[in-house]
Amino acid sequence: MVSIEKVDTENKKQVKKFVQFYYDLYKPCPQWVPPLFGDAYLPLNRKKHPFFEYGAADFFLALRDGQVVGRICAGENILFNEYHKTKNAQFYFFDAIDDLEVAQALFEAAFDWARQRGLDTMIGPKGLSPFDGYGILEKGYEHRQMMTMMNYNYDYYPKLVEALGFEKEVDFVSCYLPADAFKIPERVERIAQRVLERGNLWVKNFTSKQELVKHWAQRIGRAYNKAFIDNWEYYPFTQGDVDYAVQNVFMIADPRLIKLIMHGDDIVGFLFAFPDASAALQRAKGHLFPFGIFDLLIDMKRTKTIS
């Protein structure tokens, strides 16, 4: 028999059970890239994670014979619902053994949570941050997870959620593209060069992470709010979201791989690319210190893959 336990996020023992189950479940999987423990614990910190400034969420564990066999988070992004005039709930952190009874018990807890808040639709997996991975992987299980902003899961996950009535909304596609196979069409290059020569647009390059974080991160956040206004997953970035991005995304970025398209002094476009540090993260096994940080920094410089 499966029982459901709501996690008290002030209870360190319960929070650890929620986080540790994920690491235990995926430990045998050679393609999985473990997030750093600090990142894994942050979403359960209601005082520090920016989501809780405008949203609500609770966390649940599934237990059988006293052992954790699954977990899930049910949440409401109130800013999203207000902006899109919807009544959506979202689920995230769904992880479980290959057992329909376990999945059903977890989602019933999430559905009950949503109904109690007057919400009528459940979507997901969708994280508590715009930088969390979306969706469930359904192809490409043989490839290593490129970065923790892209989800990886066992191949039985789609079967479980579809058995509970979920239907696919959209496909996100990622692929491996060798550098020698990537070539911008000559016509596009000519047009881009012509635009640059006219002086209407120019490219802002970075060599210093300090310059990027100190002088440009806030402006990029504001540009995001303007650029994605018609995107189906958009909701306005808060200052807390921007600060979160600075601390958790920009700090690991290679400034040489971030480009801004400028029109005068205004940002009108941007491109982010990140060095593939997945191998170093696997070796770190969730621990940044004492040696993981050095391995990570070295791997970011020597990798031949970006995402």
PDB file of C-alpha atoms in Angstrom:
ATOM      1  CA  MET A   1       0.000   0.000   0.000  1.00  0.00           C
ATOM      2  CA  VAL A   2       1.215   3.488  -0.889  1.00  0.00           C
ATOM      3  CA  SER A   3       0.842   6.405   1.507  1.00  0.00           C
ATOM      4  CA  ILE A   4       1.417  10.089   0.769  1.00  0.00           C
ATOM      5  CA  GLU A   5       3.337  12.403   3.065  1.00  0.00           C
ATOM      6  CA  LYS A   6       3.289  16.174   2.642  1.00  0.00           C
ATOM      7  CA  VAL A   7       6.743  17.624   3.162  1.00  0.00           C
ATOM      8  CA  ASP A   8       7.143  20.204   5.891  1.00  0.00           C
ATOM      9  CA  THR A   9       9.740  22.458   4.265  1.00  0.00           C
ATOM     10  CA  GLU A  10      10.837  23.650   7.705  1.00  0.00           C
ATOM     11  CA  ASN A  11      11.693  20.063   8.634  1.00  0.00           C
ATOM     12  CA  LYS A  12      15.258  19.363   7.482  1.00  0.00           C
ATOM     13  CA  LYS A  13      14.814  15.594   7.720  1.00  0.00           C
ATOM     14  CA  GLN A  14      11.771  15.608   5.430  1.00  0.00           C
ATOM     15  CA  VAL A  15      13.400  17.987   2.983  1.00  0.00           C
ATOM     16  CA  LYS A  16      16.450  15.736   2.809  1.00  0.00           C
ATOM     17  CA  LYS A  17      14.237  12.709   2.097  1.00  0.00           C
ATOM     18  CA  PHE A  18      12.637  14.580  -0.801  1.00  0.00           C
ATOM     19  CA  VAL A  19      15.976  15.561  -2.317  1.00  0.00           C
ATOM     20  CA  GLN A  20      17.914  12.377  -1.587  1.00  0.00           C
ATOM     21  CA  PHE A  21      15.330  10.107  -3.215  1.00  0.00           C
ATOM     22  CA  TYR A  22      16.118  11.700  -6.578  1.00  0.00           C
ATOM     23  CA  TYR A  23      19.840  11.010  -6.248  1.00  0.00           C
ATOM     24  CA  ASP A  24      19.224   7.439  -5.078  1.00  0.00           C
ATOM     25  CA  LEU A  25      16.779   6.710  -7.909  1.00  0.00           C
ATOM     26  CA  TYR A  26      19.123   7.872 -10.649  1.00  0.00           C
ATOM     27  CA  LYS A  27      22.447   6.793  -9.187  1.00  0.00           C
ATOM     28  CA  PRO A  28      22.596   3.645 -11.403  1.00  0.00           C
ATOM     29  CA  CYS A  29      21.900   5.658 -14.590  1.00  0.00           C
ATOM     30  CA  PRO A  30      25.107   6.465 -16.548  1.00  0.00           C
ATOM     31  CA  GLN A  31      23.445   9.224 -18.610  1.00  0.00           C
ATOM     32  CA  TRP A  32      22.070  11.183 -15.657  1.00  0.00           C
ATOM     33  CA  VAL A  33      23.837  14.381 -14.550  1.00  0.00           C
ATOM     34  CA  PRO A  34      23.297  15.083 -10.841  1.00  0.00           C
ATOM     35  CA  PRO A  35      22.588  18.707  -9.975  1.00  0.00           C
ATOM     36  CA  LEU A  36      24.601  20.340  -7.242  1.00  0.00           C
ATOM     37  CA  PHE A  37      23.021  19.748  -3.847  1.00  0.00           C
ATOM     38  CA  GLY A  38      22.698  23.490  -3.278  1.00  0.00           C
ATOM     39  CA  ASP A  39      20.557  23.768  -6.422  1.00  0.00           C
ATOM     40  CA  ALA A  40      18.517  20.705  -5.485  1.00  0.00           C
ATOM     41  CA  TYR A  41      17.616  22.066  -2.044  1.00  0.00           C
ATOM     42  CA  LEU A  42      16.876  25.651  -3.123  1.00  0.00           C
ATOM     43  CA  PRO A  43      13.328  25.078  -4.509  1.00  0.00           C
ATOM     44  CA  LEU A  44      12.213  23.862  -1.073  1.00  0.00           C
ATOM     45  CA  ASN A  45      13.495  27.031   0.585  1.00  0.00           C
ATOM     46  CA  ARG A  46      10.462  29.299   0.680  1.00  0.00           C
ATOM     47  CA  LYS A  47      12.504  32.222   2.003  1.00  0.00           C
ATOM     48  CA  LYS A  48      15.131  32.196  -0.752  1.00  0.00           C
ATOM     49  CA  HIS A  49      13.531  30.894  -3.943  1.00  0.00           C
ATOM     50  CA  PRO A  50      11.925  33.757  -5.934  1.00  0.00           C
ATOM     51  CA  PHE A  51       8.932  31.620  -6.979  1.00  0.00           C
ATOM     52  CA  PHE A  52       7.401  31.967  -3.536  1.00  0.00           C
ATOM     53  CA  GLU A  53       7.225  35.749  -3.907  1.00  0.00           C
ATOM     54  CA  TYR A  54       4.389  35.301  -6.410  1.00  0.00           C
ATOM     55  CA  GLY A  55       3.491  31.602  -6.408  1.00  0.00           C
ATOM     56  CA  ALA A  56       2.539  28.719  -4.159  1.00  0.00           C
ATOM     57  CA  ALA A  57       3.742  25.126  -4.070  1.00  0.00           C
ATOM     58  CA  ASP A  58       3.793  22.052  -1.866  1.00  0.00           C
ATOM     59  CA  PHE A  59       5.883  18.921  -1.997  1.00  0.00           C
ATOM     60  CA  PHE A  60       4.778  15.309  -1.506  1.00  0.00           C
ATOM     61  CA  LEU A  61       6.463  11.959  -0.939  1.00  0.00           C
ATOM     62  CA  ALA A  62       5.084   8.514  -1.707  1.00  0.00           C
ATOM     63  CA  LEU A  63       6.021   5.800   0.780  1.00  0.00           C
ATOM     64  CA  ARG A  64       5.613   2.036   0.781  1.00  0.00           C
ATOM     65  CA  ASP A  65       6.598   0.042   3.868  1.00  0.00           C
ATOM     66  CA  GLY A  66       8.282   3.150   5.216  1.00  0.00           C
ATOM     67  CA  GLN A  67      10.519   3.581   2.152  1.00  0.00           C
ATOM     68  CA  VAL A  68      10.307   6.542  -0.231  1.00  0.00           C
ATOM     69  CA  VAL A  69       9.215   5.336  -3.672  1.00  0.00           C
ATOM     70  CA  GLY A  70       8.259   8.619  -5.329  1.00  0.00           C
ATOM     71  CA  ARG A  71       7.942  12.370  -5.049  1.00  0.00           C
ATOM     72  CA  ILE A  72       6.142  15.303  -6.690  1.00  0.00           C
ATOM     73  CA  CYS A  73       5.677  19.057  -6.386  1.00  0.00           C
ATOM     74  CA  ALA A  74       2.325  20.752  -7.081  1.00  0.00           C
ATOM     75  CA  GLY A  75       2.382  24.476  -7.680  1.00  0.00           C
ATOM     76  CA  GLU A  76       0.576  27.524  -8.973  1.00  0.00           C
ATOM     77  CA  ASN A  77       2.387  30.322 -10.774  1.00  0.00           C
ATOM     78  CA  ILE A  78      -0.019  33.116  -9.895  1.00  0.00           C
ATOM     79  CA  LEU A  79       1.743  35.628 -12.175  1.00  0.00           C
ATOM     80  CA  PHE A  80       1.351  33.220 -15.116  1.00  0.00           C
ATOM     81  CA  ASN A  81      -2.332  32.642 -14.409  1.00  0.00           C
ATOM     82  CA  GLU A  82      -3.025  36.353 -14.052  1.00  0.00           C
ATOM     83  CA  TYR A  83      -1.176  37.185 -17.260  1.00  0.00           C
ATOM     84  CA  HIS A  84      -2.799  34.431 -19.364  1.00  0.00           C
ATOM     85  CA  LYS A  85      -6.160  34.470 -17.546  1.00  0.00           C
ATOM     86  CA  THR A  86      -5.923  30.755 -16.831  1.00  0.00           C
ATOM     87  CA  LYS A  87      -6.435  28.517 -13.811  1.00  0.00           C
ATOM     88  CA  ASN A  88      -3.444  26.247 -14.312  1.00  0.00           C
ATOM     89  CA  ALA A  89      -1.667  24.180 -11.741  1.00  0.00           C
ATOM     90  CA  GLN A  90       1.747  22.760 -12.544  1.00  0.00           C
ATOM     91  CA  PHE A  91       3.636  19.710 -11.407  1.00  0.00           C
ATOM     92  CA  TYR A  92       7.368  19.270 -11.154  1.00  0.00           C
ATOM     93  CA  PHE A  93       9.876  16.988  -9.439  1.00  0.00           C
ATOM     94  CA  PHE A  94       7.841  13.939 -10.431  1.00  0.00           C
ATOM     95  CA  ASP A  95      10.171  11.038  -9.821  1.00  0.00           C
ATOM     96  CA  ALA A  96       9.126   7.520  -9.003  1.00  0.00           C
ATOM     97  CA  ILE A  97       9.902   3.868  -9.347  1.00  0.00           C
ATOM     98  CA  ASP A  98       8.266   2.111 -12.297  1.00  0.00           C
ATOM     99  CA  ASP A  99       4.937   1.531 -10.573  1.00  0.00           C
ATOM    100  CA  LEU A 100       1.572   2.912 -11.702  1.00  0.00           C
ATOM    101  CA  GLU A 101       0.120   2.712  -8.193  1.00  0.00           C
ATOM    102  CA  VAL A 102       2.873   5.013  -6.924  1.00  0.00           C
ATOM    103  CA  ALA A 103       2.406   7.485  -9.774  1.00  0.00           C
ATOM    104  CA  GLN A 104      -1.359   7.500  -9.283  1.00  0.00           C
ATOM    105  CA  ALA A 105      -1.070   8.208  -5.562  1.00  0.00           C
ATOM    106  CA  LEU A 106       1.353  11.090  -6.189  1.00  0.00           C
ATOM    107  CA  PHE A 107      -0.775  12.707  -8.858  1.00  0.00           C
ATOM    108  CA  GLU A 108      -3.956  12.314  -6.814  1.00  0.00           C
ATOM    109  CA  ALA A 109      -2.240  14.364  -4.107  1.00  0.00           C
ATOM    110  CA  ALA A 110      -1.282  16.967  -6.731  1.00  0.00           C
ATOM    111  CA  PHE A 111      -4.798  17.001  -8.225  1.00  0.00           C
ATOM    112  CA  ASP A 112      -6.363  17.441  -4.774  1.00  0.00           C
ATOM    113  CA  TRP A 113      -3.982  20.310  -4.069  1.00  0.00           C
ATOM    114  CA  ALA A 114      -5.014  22.004  -7.323  1.00  0.00           C
ATOM    115  CA  ARG A 115      -8.751  21.497  -6.755  1.00  0.00           C
ATOM    116  CA  GLN A 116      -8.503  23.033  -3.296  1.00  0.00           C
ATOM    117  CA  ARG A 117      -7.081  26.180  -4.928  1.00  0.00           C
ATOM    118  CA  GLY A 118      -9.846  26.318  -7.557  1.00  0.00           C
ATOM    119  CA  LEU A 119      -7.516  25.374 -10.414  1.00  0.00           C
ATOM    120  CA  ASP A 120      -8.855  23.357 -13.351  1.00  0.00           C
ATOM    121  CA  THR A 121      -5.854  22.214 -15.420  1.00  0.00           C
ATOM    122  CA  MET A 122      -2.619  20.453 -14.505  1.00  0.00           C
ATOM    123  CA  ILE A 123       0.412  20.916 -16.756  1.00  0.00           C
ATOM    124  CA  GLY A 124       4.011  19.849 -16.469  1.00  0.00           C
ATOM    125  CA  PRO A 125       6.652  19.000 -15.737  1.00  0.00           C
ATOM    126  CA  LYS A 126       7.158  22.732 -15.356  1.00  0.00           C
ATOM    127  CA  GLY A 127       9.581  24.066 -12.772  1.00  0.00           C
ATOM    128  CA  LEU A 128       9.527  26.876 -10.271  1.00  0.00           C
ATOM    129  CA  SER A 129      11.956  28.916 -12.371  1.00  0.00           C
ATOM    130  CA  PRO A 130      12.119  29.786 -16.070  1.00  0.00           C
ATOM    131  CA  PHE A 131      15.540  28.100 -16.027  1.00  0.00           C
ATOM    132  CA  ASP A 132      14.247  24.704 -14.911  1.00  0.00           C
ATOM    133  CA  GLY A 133      13.850  21.993 -17.488  1.00  0.00           C
ATOM    134  CA  TYR A 134      10.449  21.559 -19.140  1.00  0.00           C
ATOM    135  CA  GLY A 135       8.706  18.356 -20.058  1.00  0.00           C
ATOM    136  CA  ILE A 136       9.460  14.653 -20.085  1.00  0.00           C
ATOM    137  CA  LEU A 137      12.167  13.100 -22.218  1.00  0.00           C
ATOM    138  CA  GLU A 138      10.666  10.572 -24.619  1.00  0.00           C
ATOM    139  CA  LYS A 139      13.564   9.924 -27.005  1.00  0.00           C
ATOM    140  CA  GLY A 140      17.337   9.932 -26.783  1.00  0.00           C
ATOM    141  CA  TYR A 141      17.782   8.109 -23.472  1.00  0.00           C
ATOM    142  CA  GLU A 142      21.167   6.858 -24.632  1.00  0.00           C
ATOM    143  CA  HIS A 143      22.649  10.368 -24.557  1.00  0.00           C
ATOM    144  CA  ARG A 144      24.075  12.048 -21.502  1.00  0.00           C
ATOM    145  CA  GLN A 145      22.034  14.917 -20.145  1.00  0.00           C
ATOM    146  CA  MET A 146      23.710  18.051 -21.512  1.00  0.00           C
ATOM    147  CA  MET A 147      22.899  20.406 -18.669  1.00  0.00           C
ATOM    148  CA  THR A 148      20.590  20.479 -15.674  1.00  0.00           C
ATOM    149  CA  MET A 149      18.307  22.996 -17.409  1.00  0.00           C
ATOM    150  CA  MET A 150      17.338  20.086 -19.677  1.00  0.00           C
ATOM    151  CA  ASN A 151      15.362  17.256 -18.119  1.00  0.00           C
ATOM    152  CA  TYR A 152      16.459  13.645 -18.110  1.00  0.00           C
ATOM    153  CA  ASN A 153      14.226  10.793 -16.969  1.00  0.00           C
ATOM    154  CA  TYR A 154      13.823   7.036 -17.254  1.00  0.00           C
ATOM    155  CA  ASP A 155      11.989   5.679 -20.269  1.00  0.00           C
ATOM    156  CA  TYR A 156       8.971   4.550 -18.235  1.00  0.00           C
ATOM    157  CA  TYR A 157       7.974   8.106 -17.243  1.00  0.00           C
ATOM    158  CA  PRO A 158       5.925   8.849 -20.413  1.00  0.00           C
ATOM    159  CA  LYS A 159       4.023   5.582 -19.939  1.00  0.00           C
ATOM    160  CA  LEU A 160       3.107   6.479 -16.360  1.00  0.00           C
ATOM    161  CA  VAL A 161       1.875  10.020 -17.030  1.00  0.00           C
ATOM    162  CA  GLU A 162      -0.044   9.031 -20.158  1.00  0.00           C
ATOM    163  CA  ALA A 163      -1.749   6.235 -18.196  1.00  0.00           C
ATOM    164  CA  LEU A 164      -3.020   8.946 -15.839  1.00  0.00           C
ATOM    165  CA  GLY A 165      -4.624  10.922 -18.656  1.00  0.00           C
ATOM    166  CA  PHE A 166      -1.960  13.452 -19.611  1.00  0.00           C
ATOM    167  CA  GLU A 167      -1.589  14.419 -23.271  1.00  0.00           C
ATOM    168  CA  LYS A 168       1.394  15.996 -25.003  1.00  0.00           C
ATOM    169  CA  GLU A 169       1.050  19.751 -25.518  1.00  0.00           C
ATOM    170  CA  VAL A 170       4.231  20.610 -27.381  1.00  0.00           C
ATOM    171  CA  ASP A 171       7.576  19.123 -28.449  1.00  0.00           C
ATOM    172  CA  PHE A 172      10.914  20.565 -27.405  1.00  0.00           C
ATOM    173  CA  VAL A 173      13.663  19.310 -29.711  1.00  0.00           C
ATOM    174  CA  SER A 174      17.381  19.259 -28.976  1.00  0.00           C
ATOM    175  CA  CYS A 175      20.098  17.721 -31.097  1.00  0.00           C
ATOM    176  CA  TYR A 176      23.848  17.282 -31.467  1.00  0.00           C
ATOM    177  CA  LEU A 177      25.290  19.316 -34.311  1.00  0.00           C
ATOM    178  CA  PRO A 178      29.006  19.009 -35.200  1.00  0.00           C
ATOM    179  CA  ALA A 179      30.676  22.349 -35.872  1.00  0.00           C
ATOM    180  CA  ASP A 180      31.731  21.330 -39.367  1.00  0.00           C
ATOM    181  CA  ALA A 181      28.089  20.567 -40.245  1.00  0.00           C
ATOM    182  CA  PHE A 182      26.806  23.956 -39.174  1.00  0.00           C
ATOM    183  CA  LYS A 183      26.935  26.690 -41.794  1.00  0.00           C
ATOM    184  CA  ILE A 184      24.828  29.817 -42.020  1.00  0.00           C
ATOM    185  CA  PRO A 185      23.403  30.232 -45.535  1.00  0.00           C
ATOM    186  CA  GLU A 186      25.448  32.652 -47.620  1.00  0.00           C
ATOM    187  CA  ARG A 187      22.419  34.867 -48.269  1.00  0.00           C
ATOM    188  CA  VAL A 188      21.799  35.263 -44.525  1.00  0.00           C
ATOM    189  CA  GLU A 189      25.459  36.166 -43.962  1.00  0.00           C
ATOM    190  CA  ARG A 190      25.272  38.839 -46.674  1.00  0.00           C
ATOM    191  CA  ILE A 191      22.156  40.375 -45.155  1.00  0.00           C
ATOM    192  CA  ALA A 192      23.661  40.353 -41.660  1.00  0.00           C
ATOM    193  CA  GLN A 193      26.844  42.010 -42.902  1.00  0.00           C
ATOM    194  CA  ARG A 194      24.844  44.651 -44.739  1.00  0.00           C
ATOM    195  CA  VAL A 195      22.860  45.468 -41.615  1.00  0.00           C
ATOM    196  CA  LEU A 196      26.037  45.819 -39.557  1.00  0.00           C
ATOM    197  CA  GLU A 197      27.630  48.065 -42.173  1.00  0.00           C
ATOM    198  CA  ARG A 198      24.651  50.400 -42.130  1.00  0.00           C
ATOM    199  CA  GLY A 199      25.221  50.862 -38.436  1.00  0.00           C
ATOM    200  CA  ASN A 200      21.622  50.252 -37.353  1.00  0.00           C
ATOM    201  CA  LEU A 201      22.586  47.228 -35.277  1.00  0.00           C
ATOM    202  CA  TRP A 202      25.772  46.196 -33.559  1.00  0.00           C
ATOM    203  CA  VAL A 203      26.948  43.200 -31.528  1.00  0.00           C
ATOM    204  CA  LYS A 204      27.942  43.571 -27.892  1.00  0.00           C
ATOM    205  CA  ASN A 205      30.645  41.051 -26.966  1.00  0.00           C
ATOM    206  CA  PHE A 206      31.913  40.219 -23.497  1.00  0.00           C
ATOM    207  CA  THR A 207      35.294  39.178 -22.204  1.00  0.00           C
ATOM    208  CA  SER A 208      34.619  39.785 -18.510  1.00  0.00           C
ATOM    209  CA  LYS A 209      32.035  38.011 -16.381  1.00  0.00           C
ATOM    210  CA  GLN A 210      32.152  40.934 -13.966  1.00  0.00           C
ATOM    211  CA  GLU A 211      31.052  43.336 -16.697  1.00  0.00           C
ATOM    212  CA  LEU A 212      28.250  40.991 -17.731  1.00  0.00           C
ATOM    213  CA  VAL A 213      26.883  40.513 -14.215  1.00  0.00           C
ATOM    214  CA  LYS A 214      27.427  44.025 -12.867  1.00  0.00           C
ATOM    215  CA  HIS A 215      26.340  46.152 -15.815  1.00  0.00           C
ATOM    216  CA  TRP A 216      24.203  44.038 -18.147  1.00  0.00           C
ATOM    217  CA  ALA A 217      22.321  41.267 -16.308  1.00  0.00           C
ATOM    218  CA  GLN A 218      19.466  43.508 -15.173  1.00  0.00           C
ATOM    219  CA  ARG A 219      19.090  44.958 -18.658  1.00  0.00           C
ATOM    220  CA  ILE A 220      18.999  41.467 -20.203  1.00  0.00           C
ATOM    221  CA  GLY A 221      16.214  40.576 -17.771  1.00  0.00           C
ATOM    222  CA  ARG A 222      14.201  43.578 -18.930  1.00  0.00           C
ATOM    223  CA  ALA A 223      14.865  42.646 -22.571  1.00  0.00           C
ATOM    224  CA  TYR A 224      13.567  39.126 -21.858  1.00  0.00           C
ATOM    225  CA  ASN A 225      10.320  40.593 -20.549  1.00  0.00           C
ATOM    226  CA  LYS A 226       9.865  42.498 -23.817  1.00  0.00           C
ATOM    227  CA  ALA A 227      11.002  39.749 -26.201  1.00  0.00           C
ATOM    228  CA  PHE A 228       8.902  36.823 -24.923  1.00  0.00           C
ATOM    229  CA  ILE A 229       5.669  38.659 -24.241  1.00  0.00           C
ATOM    230  CA  ASP A 230       3.719  36.569 -26.787  1.00  0.00           C
ATOM    231  CA  ASN A 231       5.350  33.244 -25.895  1.00  0.00           C
ATOM    232  CA  TRP A 232       2.947  30.584 -24.597  1.00  0.00           C
ATOM    233  CA  GLU A 233       5.078  29.965 -21.489  1.00  0.00           C
ATOM    234  CA  TYR A 234       5.822  33.615 -20.734  1.00  0.00           C
ATOM    235  CA  TYR A 235       5.120  35.485 -17.540  1.00  0.00           C
ATOM    236  CA  PRO A 236       6.793  38.730 -16.465  1.00  0.00           C
ATOM    237  CA  PHE A 237      10.164  38.319 -14.794  1.00  0.00           C
ATOM    238  CA  THR A 238      10.237  39.735 -11.295  1.00  0.00           C
ATOM    239  CA  GLN A 239      13.308  41.332  -9.786  1.00  0.00           C
ATOM    240  CA  GLY A 240      13.707  38.130  -7.782  1.00  0.00           C
ATOM    241  CA  ASP A 241      13.787  36.097 -11.026  1.00  0.00           C
ATOM    242  CA  VAL A 242      16.458  38.371 -12.470  1.00  0.00           C
ATOM    243  CA  ASP A 243      18.544  38.099  -9.298  1.00  0.00           C
ATOM    244  CA  TYR A 244      18.105  34.307  -9.389  1.00  0.00           C
ATOM    245  CA  ALA A 245      19.369  34.254 -12.990  1.00  0.00           C
ATOM    246  CA  VAL A 246      22.388  36.334 -12.062  1.00  0.00           C
ATOM    247  CA  GLN A 247      23.284  34.022  -9.182  1.00  0.00           C
ATOM    248  CA  ASN A 248      22.556  30.699 -10.866  1.00  0.00           C
ATOM    249  CA  VAL A 249      22.937  31.203 -14.617  1.00  0.00           C
ATOM    250  CA  PHE A 250      25.225  34.130 -15.350  1.00  0.00           C
ATOM    251  CA  MET A 251      27.721  33.046 -12.717  1.00  0.00           C
ATOM    252  CA  ILE A 252      28.430  29.788 -14.604  1.00  0.00           C
ATOM    253  CA  ALA A 253      28.328  31.358 -18.045  1.00  0.00           C
ATOM    254  CA  ASP A 254      31.343  31.918 -20.247  1.00  0.00           C
ATOM    255  CA  PRO A 255      30.996  35.610 -21.176  1.00  0.00           C
ATOM    256  CA  ARG A 256      32.535  34.940 -24.600  1.00  0.00           C
ATOM    257  CA  LEU A 257      29.490  32.813 -25.461  1.00  0.00           C
ATOM    258  CA  ILE A 258      26.928  35.507 -24.669  1.00  0.00           C
ATOM    259  CA  LYS A 259      26.074  37.961 -27.431  1.00  0.00           C
ATOM    260  CA  LEU A 260      23.752  40.939 -27.397  1.00  0.00           C
ATOM    261  CA  ILE A 261      22.278  42.591 -30.493  1.00  0.00           C
ATOM    262  CA  MET A 262      22.087  46.321 -29.861  1.00  0.00           C
ATOM    263  CA  HIS A 263      20.142  49.094 -31.548  1.00  0.00           C
ATOM    264  CA  GLY A 264      21.861  52.166 -30.247  1.00  0.00           C
ATOM    265  CA  ASP A 265      21.859  51.648 -26.498  1.00  0.00           C
ATOM    266  CA  ASP A 266      18.893  49.251 -26.498  1.00  0.00           C
ATOM    267  CA  ILE A 267      19.107  45.446 -26.352  1.00  0.00           C
ATOM    268  CA  VAL A 268      16.971  44.042 -29.176  1.00  0.00           C
ATOM    269  CA  GLY A 269      18.239  40.462 -29.166  1.00  0.00           C
ATOM    270  CA  PHE A 270      20.470  38.069 -27.274  1.00  0.00           C
ATOM    271  CA  LEU A 271      22.119  34.682 -27.614  1.00  0.00           C
ATOM    272  CA  PHE A 272      23.231  32.509 -24.706  1.00  0.00           C
ATOM    273  CA  ALA A 273      25.443  29.458 -25.050  1.00  0.00           C
ATOM    274  CA  PHE A 274      26.911  27.423 -22.203  1.00  0.00           C
ATOM    275  CA  PRO A 275      29.957  25.152 -22.064  1.00  0.00           C
ATOM    276  CA  ASP A 276      29.037  21.512 -21.520  1.00  0.00           C
ATOM    277  CA  ALA A 277      30.164  20.736 -17.983  1.00  0.00           C
ATOM    278  CA  SER A 278      28.032  17.607 -17.613  1.00  0.00           C
ATOM    279  CA  ALA A 279      31.001  15.240 -17.229  1.00  0.00           C
ATOM    280  CA  ALA A 280      32.420  17.341 -14.376  1.00  0.00           C
ATOM    281  CA  LEU A 281      29.006  17.482 -12.704  1.00  0.00           C
ATOM    282  CA  GLN A 282      28.810  13.693 -12.870  1.00  0.00           C
ATOM    283  CA  ARG A 283      32.187  13.434 -11.176  1.00  0.00           C
ATOM    284  CA  ALA A 284      31.187  15.997  -8.540  1.00  0.00           C
ATOM    285  CA  LYS A 285      28.133  13.869  -7.550  1.00  0.00           C
ATOM    286  CA  GLY A 286      26.333  16.934  -6.253  1.00  0.00           C
ATOM    287  CA  HIS A 287      29.254  18.361  -4.267  1.00  0.00           C
ATOM    288  CA  LEU A 288      30.873  21.620  -5.324  1.00  0.00           C
ATOM    289  CA  PHE A 289      33.525  21.559  -2.614  1.00  0.00           C
ATOM    290  CA  PRO A 290      36.300  20.871  -1.913  1.00  0.00           C
ATOM    291  CA  PHE A 291      37.402  19.836  -5.412  1.00  0.00           C
ATOM    292  CA  GLY A 292      34.275  19.905  -7.580  1.00  0.00           C
ATOM    293  CA  ILE A 293      34.523  23.625  -8.261  1.00  0.00           C
ATOM    294  CA  PHE A 294      38.029  23.320  -9.738  1.00  0.00           C
ATOM    295  CA  ASP A 295      37.078  20.338 -11.899  1.00  0.00           C
ATOM    296  CA  LEU A 296      34.005  22.208 -13.106  1.00  0.00           C
ATOM    297  CA  LEU A 297      35.959  25.329 -14.059  1.00  0.00           C
ATOM    298  CA  ILE A 298      38.621  23.293 -15.859  1.00  0.00           C
ATOM    299  CA  ASP A 299      35.996  21.245 -17.736  1.00  0.00           C
ATOM    300  CA  MET A 300      34.206  24.399 -18.866  1.00  0.00           C
ATOM    301  CA  LYS A 301      37.431  25.571 -20.512  1.00  0.00           C
ATOM    302  CA  ARG A 302      38.450  22.303 -22.148  1.00  0.00           C
ATOM    303  CA  THR A 303      35.053  21.028 -23.358  1.00  0.00           C
ATOM    304  CA  LYS A 304      34.464  20.957 -27.090  1.00  0.00           C
ATOM    305  CA  THR A 305      30.676  21.066 -26.735  1.00  0.00           C
ATOM    306  CA  ILE A 306      28.356  23.958 -25.982  1.00  0.00           C
ATOM    307  CA  SER A 307      24.599  24.045 -25.491  1.00  0.00           C
TER     308      SER A 307
END
